[in-house]
Coordinates of C-alpha atoms and ligand atoms in Angstrom, one line a residue:
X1201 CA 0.0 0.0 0.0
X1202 CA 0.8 3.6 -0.5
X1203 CA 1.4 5.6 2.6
X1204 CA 1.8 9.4 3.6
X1205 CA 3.0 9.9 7.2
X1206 CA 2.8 13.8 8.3
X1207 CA 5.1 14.3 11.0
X1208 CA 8.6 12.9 11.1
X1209 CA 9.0 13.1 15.1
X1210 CA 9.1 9.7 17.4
X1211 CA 5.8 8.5 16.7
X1212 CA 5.9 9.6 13.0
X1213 CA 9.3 7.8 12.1
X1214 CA 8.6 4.6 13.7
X1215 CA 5.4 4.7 12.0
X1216 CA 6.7 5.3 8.8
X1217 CA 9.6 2.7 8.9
X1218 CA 7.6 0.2 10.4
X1219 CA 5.2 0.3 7.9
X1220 CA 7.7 0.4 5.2
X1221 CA 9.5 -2.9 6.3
X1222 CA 6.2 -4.3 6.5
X1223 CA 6.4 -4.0 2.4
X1224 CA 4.5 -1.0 2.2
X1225 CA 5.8 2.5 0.1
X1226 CA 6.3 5.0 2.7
X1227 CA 6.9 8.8 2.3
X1228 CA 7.6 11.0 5.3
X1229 CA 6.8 14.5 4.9
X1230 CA 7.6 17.1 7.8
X1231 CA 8.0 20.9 7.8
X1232 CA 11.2 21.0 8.8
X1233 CA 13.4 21.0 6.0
X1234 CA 16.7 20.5 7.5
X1235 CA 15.2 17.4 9.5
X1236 CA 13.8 15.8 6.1
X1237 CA 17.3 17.1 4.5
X1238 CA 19.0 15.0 7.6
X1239 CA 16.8 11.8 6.9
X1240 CA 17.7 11.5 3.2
X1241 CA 20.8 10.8 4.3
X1242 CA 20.2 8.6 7.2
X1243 CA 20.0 10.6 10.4
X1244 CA 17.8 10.6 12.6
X1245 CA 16.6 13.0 14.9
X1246 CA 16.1 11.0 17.7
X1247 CA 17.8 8.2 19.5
X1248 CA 15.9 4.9 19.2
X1249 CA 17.7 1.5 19.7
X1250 CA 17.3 -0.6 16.0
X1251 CA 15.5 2.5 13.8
X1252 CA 18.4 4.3 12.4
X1253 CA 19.4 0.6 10.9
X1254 CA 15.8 -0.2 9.5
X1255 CA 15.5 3.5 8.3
X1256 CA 18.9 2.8 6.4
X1257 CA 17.6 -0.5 4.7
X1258 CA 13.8 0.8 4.0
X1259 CA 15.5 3.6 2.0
X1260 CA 18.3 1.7 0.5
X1261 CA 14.9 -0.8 -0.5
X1262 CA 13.3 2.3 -2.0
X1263 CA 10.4 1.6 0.4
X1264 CA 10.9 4.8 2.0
X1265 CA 11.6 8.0 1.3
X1266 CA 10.7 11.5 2.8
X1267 CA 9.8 14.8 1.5
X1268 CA 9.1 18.8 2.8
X1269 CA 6.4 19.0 -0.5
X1270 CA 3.0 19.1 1.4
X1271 CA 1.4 18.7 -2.1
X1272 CA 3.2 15.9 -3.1
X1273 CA 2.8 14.2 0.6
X1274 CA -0.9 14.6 0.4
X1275 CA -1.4 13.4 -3.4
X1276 CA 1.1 10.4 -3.4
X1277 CA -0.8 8.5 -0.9
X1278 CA -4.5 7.7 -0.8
X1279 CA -3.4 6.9 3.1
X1280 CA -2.2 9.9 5.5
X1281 CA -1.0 8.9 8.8
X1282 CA -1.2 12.0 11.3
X1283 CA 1.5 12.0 13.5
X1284 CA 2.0 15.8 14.5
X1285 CA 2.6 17.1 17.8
X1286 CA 0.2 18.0 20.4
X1287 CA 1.7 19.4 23.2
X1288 CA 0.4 20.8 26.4
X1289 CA -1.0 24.6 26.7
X1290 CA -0.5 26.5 29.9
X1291 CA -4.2 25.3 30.9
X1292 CA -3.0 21.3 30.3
X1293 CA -5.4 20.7 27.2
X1294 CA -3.8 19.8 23.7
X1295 CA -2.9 22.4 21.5
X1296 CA -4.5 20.9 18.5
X1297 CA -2.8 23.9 15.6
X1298 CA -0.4 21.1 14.0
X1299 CA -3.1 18.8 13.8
X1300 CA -5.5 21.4 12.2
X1301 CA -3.3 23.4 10.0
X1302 CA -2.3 19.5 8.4
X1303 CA -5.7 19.0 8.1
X1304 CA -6.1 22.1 5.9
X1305 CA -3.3 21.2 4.2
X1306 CA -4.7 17.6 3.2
X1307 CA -8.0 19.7 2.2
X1308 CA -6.0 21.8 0.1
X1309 CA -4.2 19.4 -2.1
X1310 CA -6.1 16.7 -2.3
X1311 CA -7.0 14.7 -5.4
X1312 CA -9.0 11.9 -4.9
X1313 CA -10.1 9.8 -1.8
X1314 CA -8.0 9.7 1.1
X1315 CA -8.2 7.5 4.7
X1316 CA -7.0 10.0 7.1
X1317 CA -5.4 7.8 10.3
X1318 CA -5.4 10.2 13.2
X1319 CA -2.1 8.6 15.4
X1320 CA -1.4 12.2 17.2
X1321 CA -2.5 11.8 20.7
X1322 CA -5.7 14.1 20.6
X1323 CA -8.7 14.9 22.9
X1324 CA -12.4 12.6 22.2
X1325 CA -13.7 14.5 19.5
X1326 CA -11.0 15.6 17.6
X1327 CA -11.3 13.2 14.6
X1328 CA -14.5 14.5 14.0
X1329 CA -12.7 18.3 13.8
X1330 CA -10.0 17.1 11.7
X1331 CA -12.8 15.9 8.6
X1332 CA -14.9 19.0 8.9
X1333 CA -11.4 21.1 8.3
X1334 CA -10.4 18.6 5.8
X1335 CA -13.8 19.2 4.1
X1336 CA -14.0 23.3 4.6
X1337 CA -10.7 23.2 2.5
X1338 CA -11.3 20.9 -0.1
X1339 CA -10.8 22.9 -3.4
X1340 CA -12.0 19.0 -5.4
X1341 CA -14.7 17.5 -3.1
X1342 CA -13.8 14.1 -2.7
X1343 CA -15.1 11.3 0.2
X1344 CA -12.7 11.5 3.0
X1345 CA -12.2 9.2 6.0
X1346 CA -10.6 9.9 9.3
X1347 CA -9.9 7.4 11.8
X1348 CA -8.7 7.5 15.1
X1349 CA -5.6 4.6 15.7
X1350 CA -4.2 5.1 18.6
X1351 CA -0.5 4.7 19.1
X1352 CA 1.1 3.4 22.6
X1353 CA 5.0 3.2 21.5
X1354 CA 6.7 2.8 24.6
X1355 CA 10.2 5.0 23.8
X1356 CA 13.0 2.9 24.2
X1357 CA 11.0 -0.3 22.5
X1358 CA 9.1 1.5 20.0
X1359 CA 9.9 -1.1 16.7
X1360 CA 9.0 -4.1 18.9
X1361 CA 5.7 -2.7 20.4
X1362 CA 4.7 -1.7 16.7
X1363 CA 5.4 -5.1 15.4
X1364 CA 4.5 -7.0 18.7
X1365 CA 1.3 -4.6 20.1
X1366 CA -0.3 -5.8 23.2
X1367 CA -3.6 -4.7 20.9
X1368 CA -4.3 -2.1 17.9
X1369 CA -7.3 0.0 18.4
X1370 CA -8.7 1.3 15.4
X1371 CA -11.9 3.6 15.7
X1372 CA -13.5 4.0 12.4
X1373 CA -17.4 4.8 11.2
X1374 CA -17.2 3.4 7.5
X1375 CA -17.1 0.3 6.2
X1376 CA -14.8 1.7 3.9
X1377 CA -12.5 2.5 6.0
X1378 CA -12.5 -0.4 8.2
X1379 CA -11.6 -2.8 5.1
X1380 CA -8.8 -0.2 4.4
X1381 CA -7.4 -0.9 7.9
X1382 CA -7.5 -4.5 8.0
X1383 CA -5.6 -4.4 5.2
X1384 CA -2.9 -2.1 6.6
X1385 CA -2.8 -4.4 9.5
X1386 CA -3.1 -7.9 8.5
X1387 CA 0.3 -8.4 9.0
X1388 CA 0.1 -7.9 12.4
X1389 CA -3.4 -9.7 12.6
X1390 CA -1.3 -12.6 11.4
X1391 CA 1.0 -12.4 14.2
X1392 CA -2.3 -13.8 16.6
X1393 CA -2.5 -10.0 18.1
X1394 CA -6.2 -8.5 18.8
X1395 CA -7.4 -5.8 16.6
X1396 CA -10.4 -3.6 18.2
X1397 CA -12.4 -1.8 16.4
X1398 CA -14.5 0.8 18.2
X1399 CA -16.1 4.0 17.9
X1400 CA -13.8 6.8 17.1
X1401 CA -14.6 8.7 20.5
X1402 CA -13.7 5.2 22.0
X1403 CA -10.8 4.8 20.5
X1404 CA -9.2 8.2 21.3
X1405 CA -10.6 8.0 24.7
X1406 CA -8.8 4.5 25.1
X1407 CA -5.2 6.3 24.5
X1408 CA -5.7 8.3 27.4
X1409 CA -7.8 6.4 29.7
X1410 CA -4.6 3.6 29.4
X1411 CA -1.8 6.3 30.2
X1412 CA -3.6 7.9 32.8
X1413 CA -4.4 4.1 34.2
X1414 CA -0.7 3.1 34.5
X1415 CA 0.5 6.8 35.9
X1416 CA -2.4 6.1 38.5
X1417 CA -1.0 2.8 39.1
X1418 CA 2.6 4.1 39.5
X1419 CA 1.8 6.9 41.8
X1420 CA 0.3 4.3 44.1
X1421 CA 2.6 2.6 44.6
X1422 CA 4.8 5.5 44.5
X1423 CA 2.6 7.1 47.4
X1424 CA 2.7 3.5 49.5
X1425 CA 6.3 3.5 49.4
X1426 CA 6.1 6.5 52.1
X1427 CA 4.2 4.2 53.8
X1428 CA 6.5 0.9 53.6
X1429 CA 9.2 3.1 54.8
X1430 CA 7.6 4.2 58.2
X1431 CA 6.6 0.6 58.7
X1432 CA 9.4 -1.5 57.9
X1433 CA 7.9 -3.0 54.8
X1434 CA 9.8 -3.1 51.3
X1435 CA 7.6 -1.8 48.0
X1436 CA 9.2 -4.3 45.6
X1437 CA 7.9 -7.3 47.9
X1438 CA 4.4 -5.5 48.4
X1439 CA 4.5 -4.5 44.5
X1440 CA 5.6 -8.4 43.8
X1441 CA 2.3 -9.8 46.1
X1442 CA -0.1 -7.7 44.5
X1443 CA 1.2 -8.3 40.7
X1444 CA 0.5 -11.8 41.5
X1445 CA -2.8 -11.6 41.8
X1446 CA -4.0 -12.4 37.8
X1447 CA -6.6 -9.5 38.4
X1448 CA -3.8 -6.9 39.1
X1449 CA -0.9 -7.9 36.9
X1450 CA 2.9 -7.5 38.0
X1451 CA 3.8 -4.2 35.3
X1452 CA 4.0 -0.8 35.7
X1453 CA 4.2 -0.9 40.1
X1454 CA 7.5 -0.1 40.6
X1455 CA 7.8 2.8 42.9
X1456 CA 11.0 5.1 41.7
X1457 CA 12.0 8.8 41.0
X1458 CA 8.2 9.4 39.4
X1459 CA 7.3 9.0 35.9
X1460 CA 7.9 11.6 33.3
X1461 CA 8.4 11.6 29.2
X1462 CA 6.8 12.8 26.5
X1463 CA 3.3 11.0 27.5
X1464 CA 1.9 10.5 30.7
X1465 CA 2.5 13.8 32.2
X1466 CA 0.8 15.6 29.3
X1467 CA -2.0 13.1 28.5
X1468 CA -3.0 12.5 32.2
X1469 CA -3.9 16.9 32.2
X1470 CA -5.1 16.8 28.9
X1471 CA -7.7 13.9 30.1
X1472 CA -8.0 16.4 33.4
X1473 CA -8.7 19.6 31.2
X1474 CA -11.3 17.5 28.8
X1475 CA -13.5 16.2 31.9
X1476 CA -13.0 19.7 33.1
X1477 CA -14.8 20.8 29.8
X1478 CA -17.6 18.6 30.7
X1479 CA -18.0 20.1 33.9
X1480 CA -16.4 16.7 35.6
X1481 CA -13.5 17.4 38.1
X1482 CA -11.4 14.4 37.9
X1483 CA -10.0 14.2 41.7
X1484 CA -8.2 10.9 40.7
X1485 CA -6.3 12.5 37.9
X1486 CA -5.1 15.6 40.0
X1487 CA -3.5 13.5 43.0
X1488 CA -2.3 11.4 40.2
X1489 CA -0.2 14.4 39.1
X1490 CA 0.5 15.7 42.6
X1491 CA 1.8 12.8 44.0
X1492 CA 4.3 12.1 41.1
X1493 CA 5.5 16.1 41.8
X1494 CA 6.0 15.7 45.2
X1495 CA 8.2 12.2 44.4
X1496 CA 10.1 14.0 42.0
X1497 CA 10.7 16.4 45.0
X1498 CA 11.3 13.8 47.6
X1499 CA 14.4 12.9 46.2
X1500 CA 16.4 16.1 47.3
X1501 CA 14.9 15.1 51.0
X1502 CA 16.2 12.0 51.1
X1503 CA 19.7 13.0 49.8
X1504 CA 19.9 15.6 52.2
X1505 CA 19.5 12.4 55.1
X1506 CA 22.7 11.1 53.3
X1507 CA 24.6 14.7 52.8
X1508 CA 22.4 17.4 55.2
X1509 CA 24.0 20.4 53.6
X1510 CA 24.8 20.2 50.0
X1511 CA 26.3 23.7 49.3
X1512 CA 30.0 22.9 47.7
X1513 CA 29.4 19.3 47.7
X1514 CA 29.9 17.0 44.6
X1515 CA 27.1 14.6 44.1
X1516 CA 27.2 12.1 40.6
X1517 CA 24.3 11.3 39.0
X1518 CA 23.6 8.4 37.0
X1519 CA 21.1 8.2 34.6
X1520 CA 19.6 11.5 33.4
X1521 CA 16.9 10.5 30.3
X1522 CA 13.3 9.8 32.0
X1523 CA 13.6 6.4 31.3
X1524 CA 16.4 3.8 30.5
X1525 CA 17.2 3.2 26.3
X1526 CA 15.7 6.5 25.6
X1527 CA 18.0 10.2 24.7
X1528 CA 14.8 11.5 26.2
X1529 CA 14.6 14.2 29.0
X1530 CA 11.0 15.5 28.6
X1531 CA 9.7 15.8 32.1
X1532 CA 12.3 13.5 33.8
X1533 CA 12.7 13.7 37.0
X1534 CA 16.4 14.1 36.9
X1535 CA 16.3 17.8 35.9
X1536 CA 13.7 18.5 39.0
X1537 CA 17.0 17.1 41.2
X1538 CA 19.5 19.4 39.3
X1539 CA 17.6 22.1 39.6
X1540 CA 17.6 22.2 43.1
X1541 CA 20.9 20.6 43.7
X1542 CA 22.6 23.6 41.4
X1543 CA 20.1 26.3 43.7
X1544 CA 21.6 24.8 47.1
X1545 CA 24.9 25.6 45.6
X1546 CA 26.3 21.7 45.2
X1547 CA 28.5 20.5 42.3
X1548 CA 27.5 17.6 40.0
X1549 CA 29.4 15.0 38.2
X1550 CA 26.5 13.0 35.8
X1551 CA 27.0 10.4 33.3
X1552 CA 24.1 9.1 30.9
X1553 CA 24.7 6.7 28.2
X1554 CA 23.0 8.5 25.4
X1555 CA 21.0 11.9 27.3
X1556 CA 23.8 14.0 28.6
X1557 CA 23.7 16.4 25.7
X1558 CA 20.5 17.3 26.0
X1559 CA 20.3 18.0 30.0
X1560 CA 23.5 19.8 29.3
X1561 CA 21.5 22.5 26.9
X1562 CA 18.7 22.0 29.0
X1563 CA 20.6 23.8 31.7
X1564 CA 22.6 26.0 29.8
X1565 CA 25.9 24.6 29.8
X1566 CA 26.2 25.0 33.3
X1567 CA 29.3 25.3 35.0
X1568 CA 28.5 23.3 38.2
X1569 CA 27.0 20.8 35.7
X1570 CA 29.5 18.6 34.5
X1571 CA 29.4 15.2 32.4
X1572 CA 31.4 12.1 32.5
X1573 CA 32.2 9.7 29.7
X1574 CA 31.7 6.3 32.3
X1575 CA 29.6 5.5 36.0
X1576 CA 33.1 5.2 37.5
X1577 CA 34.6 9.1 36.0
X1578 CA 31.1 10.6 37.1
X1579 CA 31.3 9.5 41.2
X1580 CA 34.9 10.5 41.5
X1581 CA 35.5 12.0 44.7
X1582 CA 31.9 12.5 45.0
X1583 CA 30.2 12.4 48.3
X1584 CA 27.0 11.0 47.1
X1585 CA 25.8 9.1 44.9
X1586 CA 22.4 9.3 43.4
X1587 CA 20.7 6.8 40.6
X1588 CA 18.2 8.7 38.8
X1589 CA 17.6 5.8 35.6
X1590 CA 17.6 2.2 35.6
X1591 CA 20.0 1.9 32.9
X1592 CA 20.8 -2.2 32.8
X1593 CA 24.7 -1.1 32.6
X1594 CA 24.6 0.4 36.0
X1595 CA 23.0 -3.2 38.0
X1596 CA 26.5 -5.3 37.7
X1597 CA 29.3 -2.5 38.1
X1598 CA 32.2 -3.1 40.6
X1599 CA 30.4 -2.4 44.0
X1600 CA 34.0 -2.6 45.8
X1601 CA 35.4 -0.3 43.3
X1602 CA 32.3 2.3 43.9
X1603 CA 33.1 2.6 47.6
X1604 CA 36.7 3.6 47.1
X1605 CA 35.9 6.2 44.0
X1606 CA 33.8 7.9 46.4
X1607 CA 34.9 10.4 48.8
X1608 CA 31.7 9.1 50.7
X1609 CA 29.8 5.8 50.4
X1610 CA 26.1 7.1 49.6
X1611 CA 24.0 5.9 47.1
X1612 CA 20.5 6.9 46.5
X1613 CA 19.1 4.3 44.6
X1614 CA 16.1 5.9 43.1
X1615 CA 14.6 3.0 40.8
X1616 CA 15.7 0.7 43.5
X1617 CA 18.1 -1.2 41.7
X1618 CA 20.3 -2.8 44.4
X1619 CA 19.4 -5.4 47.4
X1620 CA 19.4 -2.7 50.4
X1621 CA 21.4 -5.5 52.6
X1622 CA 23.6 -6.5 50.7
X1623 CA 25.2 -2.8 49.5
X1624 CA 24.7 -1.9 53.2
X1625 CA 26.8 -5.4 53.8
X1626 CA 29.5 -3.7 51.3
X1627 CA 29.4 -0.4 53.6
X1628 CA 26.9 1.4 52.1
X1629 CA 25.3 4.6 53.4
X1630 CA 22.2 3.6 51.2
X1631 CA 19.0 4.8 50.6
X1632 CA 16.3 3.3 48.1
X1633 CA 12.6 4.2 47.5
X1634 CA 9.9 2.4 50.0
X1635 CA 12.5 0.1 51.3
Ligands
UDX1280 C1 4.2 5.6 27.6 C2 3.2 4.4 27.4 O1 3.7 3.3 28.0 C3 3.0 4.2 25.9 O2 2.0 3.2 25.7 C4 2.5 5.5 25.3 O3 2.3 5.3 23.9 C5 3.5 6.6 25.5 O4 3.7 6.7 26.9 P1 6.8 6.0 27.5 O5 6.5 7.4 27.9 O6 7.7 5.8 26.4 O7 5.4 5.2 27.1 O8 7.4 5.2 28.8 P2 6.9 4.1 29.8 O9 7.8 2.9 29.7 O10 5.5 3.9 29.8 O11 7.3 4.9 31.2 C6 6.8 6.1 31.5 C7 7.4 6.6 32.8 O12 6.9 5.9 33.9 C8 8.9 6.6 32.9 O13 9.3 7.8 33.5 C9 9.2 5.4 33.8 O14 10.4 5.5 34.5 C10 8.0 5.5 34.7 N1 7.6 4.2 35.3 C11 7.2 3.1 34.6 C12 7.7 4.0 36.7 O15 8.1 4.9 37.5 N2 7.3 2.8 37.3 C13 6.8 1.8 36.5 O16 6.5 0.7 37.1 C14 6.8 1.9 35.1

């Protein structure tokens, strides 16, 4: 089949290379020149583990191919993924001007039929918004369908969650258009996965109704870690017991640093600000958020139990993306701990495997803010020690060689990735989350 993708950011070029190695002709369009410029020649704008090789070989394969010509983008392909941004306004609804200025575009320059997949995180309703603009602009009038398939990419995994989705939710009101997305997805039919098709206000209600559903479950557990530590219990046992239980599941309870990236944060107040719309006040949502701020703030407290004044002190941090095999620092908890270790005046040594250059422009090229090429470099001479991502690399270092870098033995194991008695066996000062 003959696809257009709009939007060449994470969601966009996963889309679009995924579908191309499924077979399928893909072209990219974005409006950023020098990012479609970039792509012809093979790089990407984001870090993804396996997509800058499959983006390589789908182009070398003449499958796919990208493009800054809206026209040609909307009249190649009688199938237009939308996979724009959406990002937050002040008020925490979706600023929806990407989604509708591409709409007019596809109205402008189309020539014939054209499925229009909505994949852009959007408020319910929305889909119906995008045809009406798509229609208003149409200089040929033509039959247009617009769907609402939900992506949930997890960054980090994104190729194997597109070719191995727990589900594909597709929410369509033609027949037309249904056929048309069985076809795109047989192959992944074939692979035994469930394809549901709904409504199209269920289907974009089902995007955020599942994020909001596993930040809900993560603050929790987050909040009942305060709890486990008053009472001598430890969160991952409690977490364990209750993901036993078939009904609850063992995924998404780990109590850490709070969540952050690109999704949860944003979808959970854009779900807020659209019950809000309907005159519903979603109290669940808002503690939601509140309790992962104040665990993103708790982690200065608990430092300052291992080092009480931090002014002049150098503290390494390891792991700075929100989450591990991502260059991603949107919303991560690490830059809420920088911030407030550079405003008490302490010194930091950080090393991530891929993020570092992006938390370095995030703050400016600090001069407190300094970045290591390895875990060992970062905590040397350092007098605490604070894990901020679970990075695998960091769960088999050299313990005994850890405790003599340091000027200090303390380690703040936000993500909980050591066994509290045996570090503390090693001579640990060490703290973890809810144990
Ligand atoms: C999420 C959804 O999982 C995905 O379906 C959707 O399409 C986009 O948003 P992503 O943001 O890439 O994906 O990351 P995810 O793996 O879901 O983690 C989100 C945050 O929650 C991270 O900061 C992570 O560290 C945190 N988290 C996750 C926890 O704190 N505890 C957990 O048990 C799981």
């Amino acid at each position: 089949m003959k696809i257009t993708v709009f939007g060449a950011g994470y969601v966009g070029l996963v889309i679009s290379t995924c579908f191309a190695d499924l077979g399928n002709t893909v072209l990219g369009y974005d409006i950023d020149k020098e990012k479609i410029e970039n792509l012809q020649k093979g790089i990407l704008p984001i870090y993804e583990p396996g997509l800058k090789e499959l983006v390589e070989r789908n182009i070398r394969e003449n499958r796919l191919s990208f493009t800054s010509d809206e026209k040609k983008a909307v009249r190649d392909s009688d199938i237009i993924f939308l996979c724009v941004g959406t990002p937050p306004r002040a008020d925490g609804s979706a600023e929806l001007k990407y989604i509708f200025s591409t709409a007019e575009t596809i109205g402008k320059h189309t020539n014939g039929y054209k499925l229009v997949i909505d994949k852009s995180t959007v408020p319910v309703n929305t889909a119906r918004q995008i045809k009406e603009k798509i229609l208003q602009n149409q200089a040929q009038k033509t039959d247009v369908d617009v769907v609402s398939n939900p992506e949930f990419l997890r960054e980090g995994q994104a190729i194997r969650d597109f070719m191995n989705p727990d589900r594909v939710i597709i929410g369509v009101d033609s027949e037309k258009a249904k056929q048309l997305m069985m076809q795109l997805y047989r192959p992944i039919e074939r692979t035994g996965k469930p394809i549901l098709f709904t409504t199209i206000q269920s289907a974009e209600l089902i995007k955020h109704a599942s994020n909001a559903m596993l930040a809900t479950r993560i603050s929790f557990m987050n909040e009942l870690s305060h709890l486990c530590e008053k009472v001598g219990a430890d969160i991952k046992e409690v977490a364990k017991g209750m993901g036993l239980d078939n009904r609850i599941g063992p995924r998404f309870l780990q109590a850490g640093a709070g969540y952050g990236g690109s999704c949860f944060p944003k979808d959970l107040q854009s779900l807020a600000a659209t019950m809000k719309e309907h005159g519903i006040q979603s109290k669940i949502l808002d503690a939601v958020h509140e309790v992962n701020e104040s665990q993103k703030h708790s982690i200065i407290q608990k430092l300052k139990t291992l080092v009480p004044d931090l002014k002049d002190k150098k503290i390494a941090i390891w792991g700075l993306a929100f989450k591990p095999k991502t260059d991603d620092i949107r919303e991560a908890p690490s830059i809420v701990l920088i911030s407030h270790l550079l405003n008490e005046g302490a010194k930091i040594t950080a090393f991530d495997p891929v993020a570092s250059e992006n938390i370095k422009s995030h703050f400016n090229n600090h001069t407190s803010l300094e970045f290591r090429n390895t875990p060992y470099e970062a905590i040397k001479d350092c007098h605490a020690l604070v894990i901020m991502t679970e990075w695998d690399e960091f769960r088999a270092l050299d313990l005994q060689a850890i405790k003599t870098i340091l000027a200090e033995p303390n380690i703040l194991d936000a993500r909980n990735l050591y066994e509290p008695s045996e570090i503390r066996a090693l001579g640990f000062n060490y703290k973890g989350i809810g144990r």
